[in-house]
Coordinates of N, CA, C and O and ligand atoms in Angstrom, one line a residue:
M23 N -124.1 183.8 43.2 CA -125.2 182.8 43.1 C -125.6 182.6 41.7 O -125.8 183.5 40.9
D24 N -125.8 181.3 41.3 CA -126.2 181.0 40.0 C -127.7 181.4 39.8 O -128.5 181.2 40.6
R25 N -127.9 182.0 38.7 CA -129.3 182.4 38.4 C -129.7 181.7 37.1 O -129.0 181.8 36.1
M26 N -130.8 180.9 37.1 CA -131.2 180.3 35.8 C -131.9 181.3 34.9 O -132.9 181.9 35.4
I27 N -131.4 181.5 33.7 CA -132.1 182.4 32.8 C -132.9 181.5 31.8 O -132.3 180.7 31.1
T28 N -134.2 181.7 31.8 CA -135.0 180.9 30.9 C -135.3 181.7 29.7 O -135.7 182.9 29.8
K29 N -135.2 181.1 28.6 CA -135.5 181.8 27.3 C -137.1 181.8 27.1 O -137.7 180.8 27.5
P30 N -137.6 182.8 26.4 CA -139.0 182.7 26.1 C -139.3 181.5 25.2 O -138.4 181.1 24.4
R31 N -140.4 180.9 25.3 CA -140.8 179.7 24.6 C -141.6 180.1 23.3 O -142.7 180.7 23.5
L32 N -141.1 179.8 22.2 CA -141.8 180.2 20.9 C -142.3 178.9 20.2 O -141.6 177.9 20.1
A33 N -143.5 179.0 19.8 CA -144.1 177.8 19.1 C -144.7 178.3 17.8 O -145.0 179.4 17.6
T34 N -144.8 177.4 16.9 CA -145.6 177.6 15.6 C -146.5 176.4 15.4 O -146.2 175.3 15.8
A35 N -147.7 176.7 14.9 CA -148.7 175.7 14.7 C -149.3 175.8 13.3 O -149.3 176.9 12.7
W36 N -149.8 174.8 12.8 CA -150.3 174.7 11.4 C -151.7 174.1 11.4 O -151.9 172.9 11.7
L37 N -152.7 175.0 11.1 CA -154.1 174.5 11.0 C -154.4 174.3 9.5 O -153.6 173.6 8.8
G38 N -155.5 174.9 9.0 CA -155.9 174.7 7.6 C -155.1 175.7 6.7 O -155.6 176.8 6.5
G39 N -153.9 175.4 6.3 CA -153.1 176.2 5.5 C -152.3 175.4 4.5 O -152.3 174.1 4.6
C40 N -151.5 176.0 3.7 CA -150.7 175.3 2.7 C -149.3 175.0 3.1 O -148.5 174.5 2.3
S41 N -148.9 175.5 4.2 CA -147.5 175.5 4.8 C -146.7 176.6 4.2 O -145.5 176.8 4.6
G42 N -147.2 177.4 3.3 CA -146.5 178.6 2.7 C -146.0 179.5 3.8 O -144.9 180.1 3.7
C43 N -146.8 179.7 4.8 CA -146.4 180.7 5.9 C -145.2 180.1 6.7 O -144.3 180.9 7.1
H44 N -145.2 178.8 6.9 CA -144.1 178.2 7.6 C -142.8 178.3 6.7 O -141.7 178.5 7.2
M45 N -143.0 178.1 5.4 CA -141.9 178.2 4.4 C -141.3 179.6 4.5 O -140.1 179.8 4.5
S46 N -142.2 180.6 4.6 CA -141.7 182.0 4.8 C -140.9 182.2 6.1 O -139.9 182.9 6.1
F47 N -141.4 181.6 7.1 CA -140.7 181.6 8.4 C -139.3 181.0 8.2 O -138.3 181.5 8.7
L48 N -139.2 179.9 7.5 CA -137.9 179.3 7.3 C -137.0 180.1 6.4 O -135.8 180.0 6.5
D49 N -137.6 181.0 5.6 CA -136.9 182.0 4.8 C -136.1 183.0 5.7 O -135.4 183.8 5.1
L50 N -136.3 182.9 7.0 CA -135.5 183.8 7.8 C -134.0 183.4 7.7 O -133.1 184.2 8.1
D51 N -133.8 182.2 7.2 CA -132.4 181.7 6.9 C -131.5 181.9 8.2 O -131.8 181.4 9.2
E52 N -130.4 182.7 8.0 CA -129.4 182.8 9.1 C -130.0 183.5 10.3 O -129.5 183.3 11.4
R53 N -131.1 184.2 10.1 CA -131.7 184.9 11.2 C -132.4 183.9 12.2 O -132.7 184.2 13.3
L54 N -132.6 182.7 11.6 CA -133.1 181.6 12.5 C -132.1 181.3 13.6 O -132.5 180.9 14.7
I55 N -130.8 181.4 13.3 CA -129.8 181.1 14.2 C -129.8 182.1 15.3 O -129.7 181.8 16.5
E56 N -129.9 183.4 14.9 CA -130.1 184.5 15.9 C -131.3 184.2 16.8 O -131.2 184.3 18.0
L57 N -132.4 183.8 16.1 CA -133.6 183.6 16.9 C -133.5 182.4 17.9 O -133.9 182.5 19.0
A58 N -132.8 181.4 17.4 CA -132.6 180.2 18.3 C -131.8 180.6 19.5 O -131.9 179.9 20.5
G59 N -130.9 181.7 19.4 CA -130.2 182.1 20.6 C -131.1 182.8 21.6 O -130.7 183.0 22.7
R60 N -132.2 183.3 21.1 CA -133.1 184.1 21.9 C -134.3 183.4 22.5 O -134.9 183.8 23.5
V61 N -134.7 182.3 21.8 CA -135.9 181.6 22.3 C -135.6 180.1 22.4 O -134.7 179.6 21.8
E62 N -136.6 179.5 23.0 CA -136.6 178.0 23.0 C -137.8 177.6 22.0 O -138.9 178.0 22.3
F63 N -137.5 176.9 20.9 CA -138.5 176.5 20.1 C -139.2 175.3 20.8 O -138.7 174.2 20.8
C64 N -140.4 175.6 21.3 CA -141.0 174.5 22.1 C -142.0 173.6 21.3 O -142.3 172.5 21.7
A65 N -142.4 174.1 20.2 CA -143.3 173.3 19.3 C -143.3 173.9 17.9 O -143.4 175.1 17.8
T66 N -143.2 173.0 17.0 CA -143.4 173.4 15.5 C -144.0 172.2 14.9 O -144.1 171.1 15.5
P67 N -144.4 172.3 13.6 CA -145.0 171.1 12.9 C -144.0 170.0 12.8 O -144.3 168.9 12.5
F68 N -142.7 170.3 13.0 CA -141.7 169.3 12.8 C -141.2 168.7 14.2 O -140.3 167.9 14.3
T69 N -141.9 169.2 15.3 CA -141.5 168.7 16.6 C -142.4 167.6 17.0 O -143.6 167.6 16.8
D70 N -141.7 166.6 17.6 CA -142.5 165.4 18.0 C -143.0 165.6 19.4 O -142.4 165.2 20.4
Y71 N -144.1 166.3 19.5 CA -144.7 166.5 20.9 C -146.0 165.7 20.9 O -146.7 165.6 19.9
K72 N -146.4 165.3 22.1 CA -147.6 164.5 22.3 C -148.8 165.5 22.5 O -149.9 165.3 22.2
D73 N -148.4 166.6 23.3 CA -149.5 167.5 23.7 C -148.9 168.9 23.5 O -147.7 169.1 23.8
F74 N -149.7 169.8 23.1 CA -149.1 171.2 22.9 C -148.6 171.8 24.2 O -149.4 171.8 25.2
P75 N -147.4 172.3 24.2 CA -146.8 172.7 25.5 C -147.2 174.2 25.8 O -147.8 174.9 25.0
E76 N -146.8 174.6 27.0 CA -147.0 176.0 27.4 C -146.0 176.8 26.5 O -144.9 176.4 26.3
A77 N -146.5 178.0 26.0 CA -145.6 178.8 25.1 C -145.8 180.3 25.5 O -146.9 180.7 25.9
D78 N -144.8 181.1 25.3 CA -144.9 182.5 25.5 C -145.5 183.1 24.3 O -146.4 184.0 24.4
I79 N -145.1 182.7 23.1 CA -145.6 183.2 21.8 C -145.9 182.0 20.9 O -145.0 181.1 20.8
T80 N -147.0 182.0 20.3 CA -147.3 181.0 19.3 C -147.8 181.7 18.0 O -148.7 182.6 18.0
L81 N -147.1 181.3 16.9 CA -147.5 181.8 15.6 C -148.4 180.7 14.9 O -147.9 179.6 14.8
V82 N -149.6 181.1 14.5 CA -150.5 180.1 14.0 C -150.8 180.3 12.5 O -151.3 181.4 12.1
E83 N -150.4 179.4 11.7 CA -150.7 179.4 10.3 C -152.1 178.7 10.0 O -152.3 177.6 10.6
G84 N -152.9 179.3 9.1 CA -154.0 178.5 8.6 C -155.3 178.9 9.3 O -155.3 179.4 10.5
A85 N -156.4 178.6 8.7 CA -157.7 178.8 9.2 C -158.2 177.6 10.0 O -157.6 176.5 9.9
V86 N -159.4 177.8 10.6 CA -160.0 176.7 11.4 C -161.0 176.0 10.5 O -162.1 176.6 10.2
A87 N -160.7 174.8 10.0 CA -161.5 174.2 8.9 C -162.2 173.0 9.4 O -163.2 172.6 8.8
N88 N -161.7 172.3 10.4 CA -162.3 171.1 10.9 C -162.3 170.9 12.4 O -161.7 171.8 13.1
E89 N -162.9 169.9 12.9 CA -163.0 169.7 14.4 C -161.7 169.6 15.0 O -161.5 170.0 16.2
E90 N -160.7 169.0 14.3 CA -159.4 168.8 14.9 C -158.7 170.2 15.1 O -158.1 170.4 16.2
H91 N -158.9 171.1 14.1 CA -158.3 172.4 14.2 C -159.0 173.1 15.4 O -158.3 173.9 16.1
L92 N -160.3 173.0 15.6 CA -161.0 173.6 16.6 C -160.5 173.3 18.0 O -160.2 174.1 18.8
E93 N -160.3 172.0 18.2 CA -159.7 171.5 19.4 C -158.3 172.0 19.7 O -157.9 172.4 20.7
Q94 N -157.5 171.9 18.6 CA -156.1 172.3 18.6 C -156.0 173.8 19.0 O -155.2 174.2 19.9
I95 N -156.8 174.7 18.3 CA -156.6 176.1 18.6 C -157.1 176.5 20.0 O -156.5 177.4 20.6
R96 N -158.1 175.8 20.5 CA -158.6 176.1 21.8 C -157.5 175.8 22.8 O -157.2 176.5 23.8
K97 N -156.8 174.6 22.6 CA -155.8 174.2 23.5 C -154.6 175.2 23.4 O -154.0 175.6 24.4
I98 N -154.2 175.5 22.2 CA -153.1 176.5 22.0 C -153.4 177.8 22.7 O -152.5 178.4 23.4
R99 N -154.6 178.3 22.6 CA -155.0 179.6 23.2 C -154.8 179.5 24.7 O -154.3 180.4 25.4
Q100 N -155.3 178.4 25.3 CA -155.2 178.1 26.7 C -153.8 178.2 27.2 O -153.5 178.6 28.3
R101 N -152.8 177.7 26.4 CA -151.5 177.4 26.8 C -150.5 178.5 26.3 O -149.3 178.3 26.5
T102 N -151.0 179.5 25.6 CA -150.1 180.5 25.0 C -150.4 181.9 25.6 O -151.5 182.3 25.7
K103 N -149.3 182.6 25.9 CA -149.5 184.0 26.4 C -149.8 185.0 25.3 O -150.7 185.7 25.4
I104 N -149.0 184.9 24.2 CA -149.3 185.8 23.1 C -149.6 185.0 21.8 O -148.7 184.3 21.3
L105 N -150.8 185.1 21.3 CA -151.2 184.3 20.1 C -151.2 185.2 18.9 O -151.8 186.3 18.9
V106 N -150.5 184.8 17.9 CA -150.3 185.6 16.6 C -150.9 184.8 15.5 O -150.5 183.7 15.2
S107 N -151.8 185.4 14.7 CA -152.3 184.9 13.5 C -151.3 185.2 12.4 O -151.1 186.3 12.1
L108 N -150.8 184.1 11.8 CA -149.7 184.3 10.8 C -150.2 184.0 9.4 O -150.6 182.8 9.1
G109 N -150.4 185.1 8.6 CA -150.8 184.9 7.2 C -152.3 185.0 7.0 O -153.1 184.9 8.0
D110 N -152.7 185.2 5.8 CA -154.0 185.6 5.4 C -155.0 184.5 5.8 O -156.2 184.8 6.1
C111 N -154.7 183.2 5.7 CA -155.6 182.2 6.0 C -156.0 182.2 7.5 O -157.2 182.1 7.8
A112 N -155.0 182.5 8.3 CA -155.3 182.6 9.8 C -156.1 183.9 10.0 O -157.0 184.0 10.9
V113 N -155.7 185.0 9.3 CA -156.3 186.3 9.6 C -157.7 186.5 9.0 O -158.6 187.1 9.7
T114 N -157.9 186.0 7.8 CA -159.2 186.2 7.1 C -159.9 184.9 6.7 O -161.1 185.0 6.3
G115 N -159.3 183.8 6.7 CA -159.8 182.6 6.1 C -159.2 182.3 4.7 O -159.0 181.2 4.3
N116 N -159.1 183.4 3.9 CA -158.4 183.4 2.7 C -158.6 182.2 1.8 O -159.8 181.8 1.6
V117 N -157.6 181.5 1.3 CA -157.8 180.4 0.4 C -158.6 179.3 1.0 O -159.4 178.6 0.4
T118 N -158.3 179.0 2.3 CA -159.0 177.8 2.9 C -160.5 178.1 3.0 O -161.2 177.1 2.9
A119 N -160.9 179.3 3.1 CA -162.3 179.6 3.2 C -163.0 179.7 1.9 O -164.2 179.9 1.9
L120 N -162.3 179.5 0.8 CA -163.0 179.5 -0.5 C -164.1 178.5 -0.6 O -165.1 178.6 -1.3
R121 N -164.0 177.4 0.2 CA -165.0 176.4 0.1 C -166.3 176.8 0.9 O -167.3 176.1 0.8
N122 N -166.3 178.0 1.5 CA -167.5 178.4 2.3 C -168.7 178.6 1.4 O -169.8 178.6 1.9
M123 N -168.4 178.8 0.1 CA -169.6 179.1 -0.8 C -170.3 177.8 -1.2 O -171.3 177.8 -1.8
Y124 N -169.7 176.6 -0.8 CA -170.3 175.3 -1.0 C -170.6 174.6 0.3 O -170.1 174.9 1.3
G125 N -171.5 173.7 0.2 CA -171.8 172.9 1.4 C -170.7 171.8 1.6 O -170.0 171.5 0.7
V126 N -170.7 171.3 2.8 CA -169.7 170.3 3.2 C -169.8 169.1 2.3 O -168.8 168.6 1.8
E127 N -171.0 168.6 2.1 CA -171.2 167.4 1.3 C -170.7 167.6 -0.2 O -170.1 166.7 -0.8
E128 N -171.0 168.8 -0.7 CA -170.6 169.1 -2.0 C -169.0 169.1 -2.1 O -168.5 168.6 -3.1
V129 N -168.4 169.7 -1.1 CA -166.9 169.7 -1.1 C -166.3 168.3 -1.0 O -165.4 168.0 -1.8
L130 N -166.9 167.5 -0.2 CA -166.4 166.1 0.0 C -166.6 165.3 -1.3 O -165.8 164.5 -1.8
D131 N -167.8 165.5 -1.9 CA -168.1 164.8 -3.2 C -167.0 165.2 -4.3 O -166.5 164.4 -5.0
R132 N -166.8 166.5 -4.3 CA -165.8 167.0 -5.3 C -164.4 166.4 -5.1 O -163.8 166.0 -6.0
A133 N -164.0 166.3 -3.8 CA -162.7 165.8 -3.5 C -162.6 164.3 -3.7 O -161.6 163.8 -4.2
Y134 N -163.6 163.6 -3.2 CA -163.4 162.1 -3.1 C -164.1 161.4 -4.2 O -163.9 160.2 -4.4
R135 N -165.0 162.1 -5.0 CA -165.6 161.4 -6.1 C -165.3 162.0 -7.5 O -164.7 161.4 -8.3
E136 N -165.7 163.3 -7.6 CA -165.6 163.9 -8.9 C -164.2 164.1 -9.4 O -163.9 163.9 -10.6
T137 N -163.2 164.4 -8.6 CA -161.9 164.7 -9.0 C -160.9 163.6 -8.6 O -159.7 163.8 -8.8
A138 N -161.4 162.5 -8.0 CA -160.4 161.5 -7.5 C -159.9 160.7 -8.6 O -160.7 160.3 -9.5
A139 N -158.6 160.4 -8.6 CA -158.0 159.5 -9.6 C -158.5 158.1 -9.5 O -158.9 157.4 -10.4
V140 N -158.6 157.7 -8.2 CA -159.2 156.4 -7.9 C -160.4 156.7 -7.0 O -160.2 157.2 -5.9
V141 N -161.6 156.4 -7.4 CA -162.8 156.7 -6.6 C -163.0 155.7 -5.6 O -163.4 154.5 -5.9
T142 N -162.8 156.1 -4.3 CA -163.1 155.1 -3.2 C -164.3 155.7 -2.4 O -164.7 155.0 -1.5
G143 N -164.8 156.9 -2.7 CA -165.9 157.5 -1.9 C -165.3 158.2 -0.7 O -164.2 158.2 -0.4
I144 N -166.2 158.8 0.0 CA -165.9 159.6 1.2 C -165.4 158.6 2.3 O -166.1 157.6 2.5
P145 N -164.3 158.9 2.9 CA -163.8 157.9 3.9 C -164.8 157.7 5.0 O -165.4 158.6 5.5
S146 N -164.9 156.4 5.4 CA -165.8 156.1 6.4 C -165.3 154.8 7.1 O -164.3 154.2 6.6
G147 N -166.0 154.3 8.1 CA -165.6 153.1 8.8 C -164.3 153.3 9.5 O -164.1 154.2 10.3
N148 N -163.3 152.4 9.1 CA -162.0 152.5 9.8 C -161.2 153.7 9.4 O -160.2 154.0 10.0
I149 N -161.5 154.2 8.2 CA -160.7 155.4 7.7 C -161.4 156.6 8.3 O -162.5 157.0 7.9
V150 N -160.7 157.3 9.1 CA -161.3 158.5 9.8 C -160.6 159.7 9.3 O -159.4 159.8 9.3
I151 N -161.4 160.7 8.9 CA -160.8 162.0 8.6 C -161.5 163.0 9.5 O -162.7 162.8 9.9
P152 N -160.8 164.1 9.9 CA -161.5 165.0 10.8 C -162.7 165.6 10.1 O -162.7 165.9 8.9
R153 N -163.8 165.7 10.9 CA -165.1 166.2 10.4 C -164.9 167.7 10.0 O -164.5 168.5 10.8
L154 N -165.3 168.1 8.8 CA -165.2 169.5 8.4 C -166.2 170.3 9.1 O -167.4 169.9 9.3
L155 N -165.9 171.6 9.4 CA -166.8 172.5 10.0 C -167.7 173.0 8.8 O -167.3 173.0 7.7
A156 N -168.9 173.4 9.2 CA -169.8 173.9 8.1 C -169.2 175.1 7.4 O -169.4 175.3 6.2
R157 N -168.4 175.9 8.2 CA -167.8 177.1 7.6 C -166.4 177.2 8.1 O -166.1 177.0 9.3
V158 N -165.4 177.4 7.2 CA -164.1 177.7 7.6 C -164.0 179.1 8.3 O -164.6 180.0 7.8
R159 N -163.3 179.2 9.4 CA -163.3 180.4 10.1 C -161.9 180.9 10.4 O -161.0 180.1 10.6
P160 N -161.7 182.2 10.3 CA -160.4 182.8 10.7 C -160.2 182.5 12.2 O -161.1 182.4 12.9
V161 N -158.9 182.5 12.6 CA -158.6 182.1 14.0 C -159.3 183.0 15.0 O -159.9 182.5 16.0
H162 N -159.4 184.3 14.8 CA -160.0 185.2 15.8 C -161.5 185.1 16.0 O -162.0 185.6 16.9
E163 N -162.1 184.3 15.1 CA -163.6 184.1 15.3 C -163.8 182.9 16.3 O -164.9 182.7 16.7
V164 N -162.7 182.2 16.6 CA -162.8 181.1 17.5 C -162.2 181.4 18.9 O -162.7 181.0 19.9
V165 N -161.0 182.0 18.8 CA -160.3 182.4 20.1 C -159.8 183.8 20.0 O -159.7 184.4 18.9
T166 N -159.4 184.4 21.1 CA -158.8 185.7 21.1 C -157.4 185.7 20.5 O -156.6 184.9 20.9
V167 N -157.2 186.6 19.5 CA -155.9 186.7 18.9 C -155.3 188.0 19.4 O -155.9 189.0 19.4
D168 N -154.0 188.0 19.7 CA -153.3 189.2 20.2 C -152.7 190.0 19.1 O -152.7 191.3 19.1
Y169 N -152.2 189.4 18.0 CA -151.6 190.1 16.9 C -151.9 189.4 15.6 O -152.1 188.2 15.6
F170 N -151.9 190.2 14.5 CA -152.2 189.7 13.2 C -151.0 190.0 12.3 O -150.6 191.2 12.2
I171 N -150.5 189.0 11.5 CA -149.5 189.3 10.5 C -150.1 188.9 9.2 O -150.1 187.7 8.8
P172 N -150.7 189.9 8.4 CA -151.3 189.5 7.1 C -150.2 189.2 6.1 O -149.0 189.5 6.2
G173 N -150.7 188.7 4.9 CA -149.8 188.4 3.8 C -150.0 186.9 3.4 O -150.4 186.1 4.2
C174 N -149.8 186.6 2.1 CA -150.0 185.3 1.6 C -148.8 184.8 0.8 O -148.9 184.9 -0.4
P175 N -147.8 184.4 1.4 CA -147.5 184.5 2.9 C -146.9 185.8 3.3 O -146.4 186.5 2.4
P176 N -146.9 186.1 4.6 CA -146.1 187.3 5.0 C -144.6 187.1 4.7 O -144.2 185.9 4.7
S177 N -143.9 188.1 4.3 CA -142.5 188.0 4.0 C -141.7 187.6 5.3 O -142.1 187.9 6.4
A178 N -140.6 187.0 5.0 CA -139.7 186.7 6.2 C -139.3 188.0 6.9 O -139.2 187.9 8.2
D179 N -139.1 189.1 6.2 CA -138.8 190.4 6.9 C -139.9 190.8 7.9 O -139.6 191.3 9.0
V180 N -141.1 190.7 7.4 CA -142.2 191.1 8.3 C -142.3 190.2 9.5 O -142.5 190.6 10.6
I181 N -142.2 188.9 9.3 CA -142.2 187.9 10.4 C -141.1 188.2 11.4 O -141.3 188.3 12.6
H182 N -140.0 188.5 10.8 CA -138.8 188.8 11.7 C -139.0 190.0 12.5 O -138.8 190.0 13.8
S183 N -139.5 191.1 11.9 CA -139.7 192.3 12.6 C -140.8 192.2 13.7 O -140.6 192.7 14.8
Y184 N -141.8 191.4 13.4 CA -142.8 191.1 14.4 C -142.3 190.4 15.6 O -142.5 190.7 16.8
V185 N -141.6 189.3 15.3 CA -141.2 188.4 16.4 C -140.1 189.1 17.3 O -140.2 189.0 18.5
M186 N -139.2 189.9 16.6 CA -138.2 190.6 17.4 C -138.9 191.6 18.3 O -138.5 191.8 19.4
A187 N -139.9 192.3 17.7 CA -140.5 193.4 18.6 C -141.2 192.7 19.8 O -141.1 193.2 20.9
L188 N -141.9 191.6 19.6 CA -142.5 190.9 20.7 C -141.5 190.4 21.7 O -141.7 190.6 22.9
L189 N -140.4 189.9 21.2 CA -139.3 189.5 22.2 C -138.7 190.6 22.9 O -138.3 190.5 24.1
D190 N -138.6 191.8 22.3 CA -138.1 193.0 22.9 C -139.1 193.7 23.8 O -138.8 194.7 24.4
G191 N -140.3 193.3 23.8 CA -141.4 193.9 24.6 C -141.9 195.2 23.9 O -142.4 196.1 24.6
R192 N -141.7 195.3 22.6 CA -142.1 196.5 21.8 C -143.4 196.2 21.1 O -143.7 195.0 20.8
E193 N -144.2 197.2 20.8 CA -145.4 197.0 19.9 C -144.9 196.7 18.5 O -144.1 197.5 17.9
P194 N -145.3 195.6 17.9 CA -144.8 195.3 16.5 C -145.3 196.4 15.5 O -146.4 196.9 15.7
A195 N -144.5 196.8 14.6 CA -144.9 197.7 13.5 C -144.5 197.1 12.2 O -143.4 196.4 12.1
F196 N -145.2 197.3 11.1 CA -144.8 196.7 9.9 C -143.6 197.4 9.3 O -143.5 198.6 9.3
E197 N -142.7 196.5 8.9 CA -141.5 197.0 8.1 C -141.4 196.1 6.9 O -141.6 194.9 7.1
G198 N -141.0 196.6 5.8 CA -140.9 195.8 4.6 C -142.3 195.6 4.0 O -143.2 196.3 4.3
R199 N -142.4 194.5 3.1 CA -143.6 194.3 2.4 C -144.5 193.2 3.2 O -143.9 192.5 4.0
F200 N -145.8 193.2 2.9 CA -146.6 192.3 3.6 C -146.4 190.9 3.1 O -146.5 189.9 3.9
G201 N -146.3 190.7 1.8 CA -146.2 189.3 1.4 C -145.4 189.2 0.1 O -144.9 190.1 -0.4
Ligands
SF4_321 FE1 -150.7 179.3 2.3 FE2 -151.1 181.9 1.8 FE3 -152.7 180.6 3.5 FE4 -150.1 181.1 4.2 S1 -151.8 182.6 3.9 S2 -151.2 179.2 4.5 S3 -149.1 181.0 2.2 S4 -152.5 180.2 1.3

C-alpha cells in the first residue's frame, strides 16, 4: 500500500531586522540542499505567499517594531507548532530596539526630516507606512517563543545544529560559536 510521507514544513519570517540573520541562514550553503531533502520550505521572505501558511517550525528574524509586525507575529504563532527566535533582534530587541530611548515622533523626524536627502516630511495621505509601536519589543514579549538562537547574526553552524536537532526530535544544544 502506498503511504504518503509528508515532510515537516519549515518557514522563515522577517520582522524588524537587517536581513543579516537570513544571510547567515543562506550561509548554510550546500547544507541547504540537505535541508531541502528533509523539509518543505513553506514560507520565506522570498516566497510569494498571500497568507502565512501552517508550519511545523518557523524561524523569525527581527524584533516587533510596528503594527504590521504585531499582526504578522500573532498570525505566525497561531499557525506554527515550534516558533524559534532567530538572532539578537528577535531575542532581545538588539539593534532594532535602540530607538526605544527616543519617542516615535522624534524617530520619524530624524528619518524623514533631519537626515533625509530630499525632505518630503513624514509620509501621510496616500503614502502609508506601518505605524511604529511606542516601544520595539523582542518576539517573546508578544507571543510565546519555544526556542531562542542568540547571535548577531547566529552563525550558520549554530542555525544548522538547532534546526537539525528540532527535525530529529532532539533538544537543541549550542555547537560552534554564537555569531
Ligand atoms: Fe541583523 Fe544582527 Fe538583528 Fe540579525 S540580530 S537582524 S544580523 S542586527
